[in-house]
Amino acid sequence: MTDRKMAMSIQCALISQIKMLQLLFCLSYFVILSSAVSRENFKTCEQSGFCKRNRAMQPGQSPYIALVDSLQVQANSLNIQLLNKNNNVRLKLEVFGLQDNMFRVKINELSPIKERYEIPVGDSLIEEPKLHNINLSQKDKDKVVFTMDSNKVVMSVEPFRMDIYSNEDPVISINAQGLMKFEHYRKKEEAPPAENEEEKPEGEEKKEEENAAETKTEEEPDMWEETFKTFTDSKPHGPSSVGIDVSFPGFEDVYGIPEHADTMALKTTKTTDPYRLFNLDVFEYELYNPMALYGAVPLMYAHNEMRTVGIFWHNAAETWIDISSNTADKSVFSHIADFVKGNNEIPQTDTHWFSESGVIDIFILLGPTPSNVFKQYARLTGTTPLPPLYSIAYHQCRWNYNDQDDVKSVDANFDKYDLPYDVIWLDIEHTDGKKYFTWAHEKFPHPEEMIKNLSVKGRKLVTIVDPHLKREDGYSVYTDARDKGYLVKNKDGNDYDGWCWPGSSSWPDFTNAEVREWWTGKFSLSEYKGSTPDLIVWNDMNEPSVFNGPEITFHKDVKHMNGFENRDLHNIYGLYVHQATMEGLLRRSGGKERSFVLTRAFFAGSQRHSAVWTGDNIGEWSHLKVSIPMVLSLNLAGITFSGADVGGFFKNPEHELITRWYQTGVFYPFLRAHAHLDTKRREPYLLPEEHMNIIREALRLRYSLLPYWYTLFYQAEQDGLPIFRPLWVDYPKNKEVFRMDDQFLLGSSILAKPITDQGTTNTNVYFPGRHDIWYDIETYEVYDGGVTKNVAAPLDKIPVYQKGGSIIPRKLRPRRSSSLMYQDPFTLIVCLDQQGSAKGELYLDDYHTFQYRNGEYLLREFTFNNNNLSSKNIDPTGQFNTREWIEKIIIVGYPKNPLNISIKNFSGENSKRLDHKYNSEEKSLTIRKPGVNIADVWTITIE
Ligand code: NOJ
């Protein structure tokens, strides 16, 4: 049974409380679900008017011309009018030079009869992007050419297209195929003029008439009303889609645009629907297809051996993206032709983007390296703030832990079986009738005490808070929102009434900052009764999920503030929910403590507020396998703090599968086991001992690497680089790895290829870097880079390697939770490269407050060169007192047993001899008890 079916059956069982009408609805919904395949609940492109209209555009017939006489050039931008020759509608094109090697291209109607939606600055973008000078270098009747540093933009006039060159190489072309379409707002032709319509200023009336006349020929069914299944979309403003093609000459591989259950390298969509971005609650989602899922980041990267570029489509409406592979037009790019000998074709990837409304607003990220594009995108939408340590440890979830005793017993069993965990989660059944911020008192009579029992061991509790509010007069969160006029409205202006877990529900209009402010107050300890500072929050169903809505979400003509419809901003609604939730949690400590929110729906910028998980996956091998490309794509798109439900949400995974899933999951940046209400209990201690022991080892590996994870999260906050990353990020010239998505890097120093196939006991691992070497993290066996090796991987083995040349700090003492490790000593694992050198960083602070932003942290660097290992502070602005010290150093790849090892402190005066042990088989040298504080400056010399 799917979660929705199960929930509906529960709802149906509660009929005594449900009115007759609701009962009828309940039964009919259950019947629909029983017979429906999930696919039928969701539109194909053919079933979506604007998708069909845009996809029907034929290349080479663009009606758009740039009106050179209208060109205006400023220091950082230029604007020019575009004319659609078919209907005489004029558009305004603006191009901005941006700092950090980016352009922004915006196209809007020159004089729209209704304001078109633009995402407010600060919501997806962190701020108004900083401008950079551009220079006009040519303007004639055919072309306008301008430059920004070593980049050049050639704008062709008829038909309008833009070719962007970086150091004379063509990298991105806009409207080169001529698929641009801009459906201007217009008046419905046959709509009779309203009797008492206010008199319009003369010009405006004329404009509307012209618009109506001009578009007569463009009329198509679906433009003014569209029906899907039993749902009719009233489309009060008519057609409003915007679309354009973007080509990447010289590029075969494109990535990004999560969320899809698909490979990391995006596929051509010639024989499928386009990739769809429309936040939806898709239960039991299908794999390897371009259907929409819960979140959307309209960001795509193109990568080849020479460079990486990207585009960010800043539009929150439903969006589809077609992808095809092509060859570049050598006649247009003569520079490319210069390099091509004989008949060699230049590969090119063509993409076609179209959204149901809004404006065309494209950020062009010119790289040229992978880390450059990530930083560029981070400059636009921000990075994930350093999470508190507990949140990157292990989370134990289930729908549902039944009551306080259940929570107590799960907690005790984790201790009994020596399994580390940090956070236990409560799903919707913990509430009183699915009224969030309340407790089912018979099951959870003393929530504060329950939380306290967890917090003494440094553990936390998560409760779920969904955005739908039960429409019940006694429920103050709902009545408060209703009375304040904060609820989303239906097309007639009444509070939208849809069906979700509690039955009849309404949704706060989170797009309104005043509503978000109100929501944040709900998390204060005085308002959220039974909560404590150790309670953190999970936002689910925030696409939003509406069981009786079209495609299980809001009707598109639902009204938000300022007269905008859900159609205009659907994909960003979920971001506003978790943004306000996080703000509420931060306020509880007056902004002192970091906090944690998990969200299912997301948009570009969500990374600033919340972690993301990949929703309702299935406990099957295929879902374990696809979780890797899914989390890779999320990481590429800035959503670094992400993971999939370990074990799979639906169904009962067999022991081998769940064991392998933990071995994979311990590498997801967000690590949580979760299971559906209907599944068998599967906490690790319930599994056969053999499996539990293996899972314990996997969890201990995660915990021992927390100092490395924490350092990576700190670095990612600074530079926006993905933590869980594909190999091409670090090996950008190695074509072999461009599509590899069954193995990955954690930062630069760890390579992993967890087993995701049933019954597998060995696997081929590709070790990247022709000059690199890699060490098995358990046996220290060495592998040369640039080759594929078959390695043994019995059930208790995860193929994981540390890069030669890296130093990774670990904490090896097993503990019950991460906070109990705060003061534990470090072990440095020094893996030497072929030259006998290594280097690594360690970031640390108090692990939970924002004091690091006031300079209370340490950023250390360790280097090993010429038999000297030294530690120094590489960021003098950071100062932090800690008792953490170095207990052990293991130097891997060390050739012989040394005679003498000594340590000197900073002044070089005190020299102390250190104990050591050499393992000649492993070639590992263990140095015992250097006994130095982690903040000390020292050098260890090996003779
Ligand atoms: C759907 C979520 O995806 C799932 O994780 C959760 O358990 C159920 N809703 C119930 O809240």
PDB file of C-alpha atoms in Angstrom, residues 238-381:
ATOM      1  CA  GLY A 238      -4.441  33.461 -20.725  1.00  0.00           C
ATOM      2  CA  PRO A 239      -1.236  32.094 -22.202  1.00  0.00           C
ATOM      3  CA  SER A 240       1.940  33.464 -20.679  1.00  0.00           C
ATOM      4  CA  SER A 241       4.752  31.024 -21.356  1.00  0.00           C
ATOM      5  CA  VAL A 242       8.322  31.988 -22.106  1.00  0.00           C
ATOM      6  CA  GLY A 243      10.927  29.812 -23.773  1.00  0.00           C
ATOM      7  CA  ILE A 244      14.236  29.941 -25.555  1.00  0.00           C
ATOM      8  CA  ASP A 245      16.958  27.586 -26.697  1.00  0.00           C
ATOM      9  CA  VAL A 246      20.455  27.527 -25.257  1.00  0.00           C
ATOM     10  CA  SER A 247      23.213  25.645 -27.067  1.00  0.00           C
ATOM     11  CA  PHE A 248      26.585  24.592 -25.744  1.00  0.00           C
ATOM     12  CA  PRO A 249      28.956  24.285 -28.712  1.00  0.00           C
ATOM     13  CA  GLY A 250      31.823  21.910 -28.014  1.00  0.00           C
ATOM     14  CA  PHE A 251      30.036  20.188 -25.125  1.00  0.00           C
ATOM     15  CA  GLU A 252      28.715  16.645 -25.074  1.00  0.00           C
ATOM     16  CA  ASP A 253      27.864  16.438 -21.397  1.00  0.00           C
ATOM     17  CA  VAL A 254      25.372  18.423 -19.383  1.00  0.00           C
ATOM     18  CA  TYR A 255      24.395  18.005 -15.731  1.00  0.00           C
ATOM     19  CA  GLY A 256      22.092  19.431 -13.114  1.00  0.00           C
ATOM     20  CA  ILE A 257      18.384  20.431 -13.184  1.00  0.00           C
ATOM     21  CA  PRO A 258      17.421  18.289 -10.192  1.00  0.00           C
ATOM     22  CA  GLU A 259      15.187  16.744  -9.109  1.00  0.00           C
ATOM     23  CA  HIS A 260      14.861  13.677 -11.306  1.00  0.00           C
ATOM     24  CA  ALA A 261      15.338  10.005 -10.582  1.00  0.00           C
ATOM     25  CA  ASP A 262      17.837   9.691 -13.368  1.00  0.00           C
ATOM     26  CA  THR A 263      21.487   9.398 -14.289  1.00  0.00           C
ATOM     27  CA  MET A 264      23.808  12.259 -13.357  1.00  0.00           C
ATOM     28  CA  ALA A 265      24.778  13.026 -16.970  1.00  0.00           C
ATOM     29  CA  LEU A 266      21.558  14.263 -18.516  1.00  0.00           C
ATOM     30  CA  LYS A 267      20.144  12.382 -21.469  1.00  0.00           C
ATOM     31  CA  THR A 268      18.729  13.587 -24.738  1.00  0.00           C
ATOM     32  CA  THR A 269      14.968  13.880 -24.691  1.00  0.00           C
ATOM     33  CA  LYS A 270      14.365  13.069 -28.357  1.00  0.00           C
ATOM     34  CA  THR A 271      12.321   9.999 -27.517  1.00  0.00           C
ATOM     35  CA  THR A 272      10.978  11.037 -24.133  1.00  0.00           C
ATOM     36  CA  ASP A 273       9.247  13.982 -22.571  1.00  0.00           C
ATOM     37  CA  PRO A 274      11.467  16.920 -21.707  1.00  0.00           C
ATOM     38  CA  TYR A 275      12.920  16.976 -18.188  1.00  0.00           C
ATOM     39  CA  ARG A 276      10.232  18.572 -16.080  1.00  0.00           C
ATOM     40  CA  LEU A 277      10.717  20.901 -13.112  1.00  0.00           C
ATOM     41  CA  PHE A 278       7.468  21.180 -11.174  1.00  0.00           C
ATOM     42  CA  ASN A 279       7.479  20.438  -7.464  1.00  0.00           C
ATOM     43  CA  LEU A 280       5.209  17.444  -7.031  1.00  0.00           C
ATOM     44  CA  ASP A 281       4.466  14.691  -4.551  1.00  0.00           C
ATOM     45  CA  VAL A 282       5.131  11.695  -6.773  1.00  0.00           C
ATOM     46  CA  PHE A 283       4.710   8.537  -4.774  1.00  0.00           C
ATOM     47  CA  GLU A 284       6.608   5.411  -5.749  1.00  0.00           C
ATOM     48  CA  TYR A 285       8.444   7.370  -8.373  1.00  0.00           C
ATOM     49  CA  GLU A 286       9.753   5.696 -11.457  1.00  0.00           C
ATOM     50  CA  LEU A 287      13.442   5.566 -12.215  1.00  0.00           C
ATOM     51  CA  TYR A 288      15.409   6.807 -15.178  1.00  0.00           C
ATOM     52  CA  ASN A 289      12.861   9.113 -16.627  1.00  0.00           C
ATOM     53  CA  PRO A 290      12.510  12.890 -16.757  1.00  0.00           C
ATOM     54  CA  MET A 291       9.309  13.174 -14.697  1.00  0.00           C
ATOM     55  CA  ALA A 292       9.125  15.932 -12.145  1.00  0.00           C
ATOM     56  CA  LEU A 293       9.762  15.214  -8.477  1.00  0.00           C
ATOM     57  CA  TYR A 294       9.546  17.171  -5.240  1.00  0.00           C
ATOM     58  CA  GLY A 295      12.031  19.960  -5.932  1.00  0.00           C
ATOM     59  CA  ALA A 296      13.483  22.073  -8.706  1.00  0.00           C
ATOM     60  CA  VAL A 297      16.799  23.769  -9.338  1.00  0.00           C
ATOM     61  CA  PRO A 298      16.818  25.172 -12.886  1.00  0.00           C
ATOM     62  CA  LEU A 299      20.591  25.107 -13.133  1.00  0.00           C
ATOM     63  CA  MET A 300      22.576  23.261 -15.783  1.00  0.00           C
ATOM     64  CA  TYR A 301      26.296  22.805 -16.262  1.00  0.00           C
ATOM     65  CA  ALA A 302      28.051  21.844 -19.472  1.00  0.00           C
ATOM     66  CA  HIS A 303      31.488  20.350 -19.151  1.00  0.00           C
ATOM     67  CA  ASN A 304      34.257  19.198 -21.474  1.00  0.00           C
ATOM     68  CA  GLU A 305      38.014  18.699 -21.157  1.00  0.00           C
ATOM     69  CA  MET A 306      38.624  22.396 -21.726  1.00  0.00           C
ATOM     70  CA  ARG A 307      36.103  24.126 -19.532  1.00  0.00           C
ATOM     71  CA  THR A 308      32.890  24.153 -17.541  1.00  0.00           C
ATOM     72  CA  VAL A 309      30.058  26.643 -18.084  1.00  0.00           C
ATOM     73  CA  GLY A 310      26.542  26.877 -16.736  1.00  0.00           C
ATOM     74  CA  ILE A 311      23.182  28.533 -16.990  1.00  0.00           C
ATOM     75  CA  PHE A 312      20.747  29.336 -14.226  1.00  0.00           C
ATOM     76  CA  TRP A 313      17.166  29.827 -15.415  1.00  0.00           C
ATOM     77  CA  HIS A 314      15.793  32.150 -12.767  1.00  0.00           C
ATOM     78  CA  ASN A 315      12.111  31.306 -13.052  1.00  0.00           C
ATOM     79  CA  ALA A 316       9.873  29.640 -10.456  1.00  0.00           C
ATOM     80  CA  ALA A 317       7.031  28.541 -12.734  1.00  0.00           C
ATOM     81  CA  GLU A 318       6.597  25.043 -14.096  1.00  0.00           C
ATOM     82  CA  THR A 319       9.514  24.473 -16.476  1.00  0.00           C
ATOM     83  CA  TRP A 320      10.408  21.828 -19.044  1.00  0.00           C
ATOM     84  CA  ILE A 321      13.816  21.310 -20.618  1.00  0.00           C
ATOM     85  CA  ASP A 322      14.498  19.491 -23.857  1.00  0.00           C
ATOM     86  CA  ILE A 323      18.001  18.242 -24.526  1.00  0.00           C
ATOM     87  CA  SER A 324      19.458  17.035 -27.796  1.00  0.00           C
ATOM     88  CA  SER A 325      22.918  16.310 -29.053  1.00  0.00           C
ATOM     89  CA  ASN A 326      24.028  17.976 -32.204  1.00  0.00           C
ATOM     90  CA  THR A 327      27.139  19.168 -33.935  1.00  0.00           C
ATOM     91  CA  ALA A 328      28.280  22.751 -33.893  1.00  0.00           C
ATOM     92  CA  ASP A 329      27.744  24.942 -36.935  1.00  0.00           C
ATOM     93  CA  LYS A 330      31.299  25.506 -38.144  1.00  0.00           C
ATOM     94  CA  SER A 331      30.223  28.261 -40.490  1.00  0.00           C
ATOM     95  CA  VAL A 332      29.065  30.342 -37.552  1.00  0.00           C
ATOM     96  CA  PHE A 333      31.971  29.484 -35.315  1.00  0.00           C
ATOM     97  CA  SER A 334      34.870  29.909 -37.683  1.00  0.00           C
ATOM     98  CA  HIS A 335      37.209  29.726 -34.732  1.00  0.00           C
ATOM     99  CA  ILE A 336      36.047  26.203 -34.009  1.00  0.00           C
ATOM    100  CA  ALA A 337      36.517  25.290 -37.658  1.00  0.00           C
ATOM    101  CA  ASP A 338      40.145  26.430 -37.452  1.00  0.00           C
ATOM    102  CA  PHE A 339      40.837  23.692 -34.987  1.00  0.00           C
ATOM    103  CA  VAL A 340      39.058  20.956 -36.808  1.00  0.00           C
ATOM    104  CA  LYS A 341      40.912  18.948 -39.348  1.00  0.00           C
ATOM    105  CA  GLY A 342      39.161  16.851 -41.970  1.00  0.00           C
ATOM    106  CA  ASN A 343      35.538  15.995 -41.365  1.00  0.00           C
ATOM    107  CA  ASN A 344      35.669  15.932 -37.600  1.00  0.00           C
ATOM    108  CA  GLU A 345      32.484  17.300 -36.200  1.00  0.00           C
ATOM    109  CA  ILE A 346      32.342  19.447 -33.111  1.00  0.00           C
ATOM    110  CA  PRO A 347      29.836  18.043 -30.638  1.00  0.00           C
ATOM    111  CA  GLN A 348      27.182  20.383 -29.353  1.00  0.00           C
ATOM    112  CA  THR A 349      24.412  20.026 -26.817  1.00  0.00           C
ATOM    113  CA  ASP A 350      21.234  21.912 -27.567  1.00  0.00           C
ATOM    114  CA  THR A 351      18.775  22.647 -24.816  1.00  0.00           C
ATOM    115  CA  HIS A 352      15.367  24.240 -24.934  1.00  0.00           C
ATOM    116  CA  TRP A 353      13.881  25.756 -21.797  1.00  0.00           C
ATOM    117  CA  PHE A 354      10.286  26.860 -21.349  1.00  0.00           C
ATOM    118  CA  SER A 355       8.287  27.987 -18.347  1.00  0.00           C
ATOM    119  CA  GLU A 356       4.579  28.580 -17.993  1.00  0.00           C
ATOM    120  CA  SER A 357       4.920  32.223 -16.965  1.00  0.00           C
ATOM    121  CA  GLY A 358       7.292  34.849 -15.588  1.00  0.00           C
ATOM    122  CA  VAL A 359      10.129  36.303 -17.617  1.00  0.00           C
ATOM    123  CA  ILE A 360      13.211  34.981 -19.354  1.00  0.00           C
ATOM    124  CA  ASP A 361      16.004  35.588 -16.866  1.00  0.00           C
ATOM    125  CA  ILE A 362      19.158  33.617 -17.575  1.00  0.00           C
ATOM    126  CA  PHE A 363      22.407  33.793 -15.663  1.00  0.00           C
ATOM    127  CA  ILE A 364      25.352  32.707 -17.749  1.00  0.00           C
ATOM    128  CA  LEU A 365      28.182  31.216 -15.717  1.00  0.00           C
ATOM    129  CA  LEU A 366      31.371  31.235 -17.719  1.00  0.00           C
ATOM    130  CA  GLY A 367      33.536  29.141 -15.419  1.00  0.00           C
ATOM    131  CA  PRO A 368      35.987  28.219 -16.850  1.00  0.00           C
ATOM    132  CA  THR A 369      36.844  25.549 -14.243  1.00  0.00           C
ATOM    133  CA  PRO A 370      34.383  23.377 -12.324  1.00  0.00           C
ATOM    134  CA  SER A 371      35.206  25.156  -9.077  1.00  0.00           C
ATOM    135  CA  ASN A 372      34.676  28.510 -10.807  1.00  0.00           C
ATOM    136  CA  VAL A 373      31.131  27.633 -11.886  1.00  0.00           C
ATOM    137  CA  PHE A 374      30.200  26.367  -8.436  1.00  0.00           C
ATOM    138  CA  LYS A 375      31.501  29.580  -6.901  1.00  0.00           C
ATOM    139  CA  GLN A 376      29.644  31.632  -9.491  1.00  0.00           C
ATOM    140  CA  TYR A 377      26.371  29.906  -8.704  1.00  0.00           C
ATOM    141  CA  ALA A 378      27.116  30.275  -4.983  1.00  0.00           C
ATOM    142  CA  ARG A 379      27.579  34.014  -5.500  1.00  0.00           C
ATOM    143  CA  LEU A 380      24.054  34.123  -6.886  1.00  0.00           C
ATOM    144  CA  THR A 381      22.072  31.849  -4.572  1.00  0.00           C
TER     145      THR A 381
END
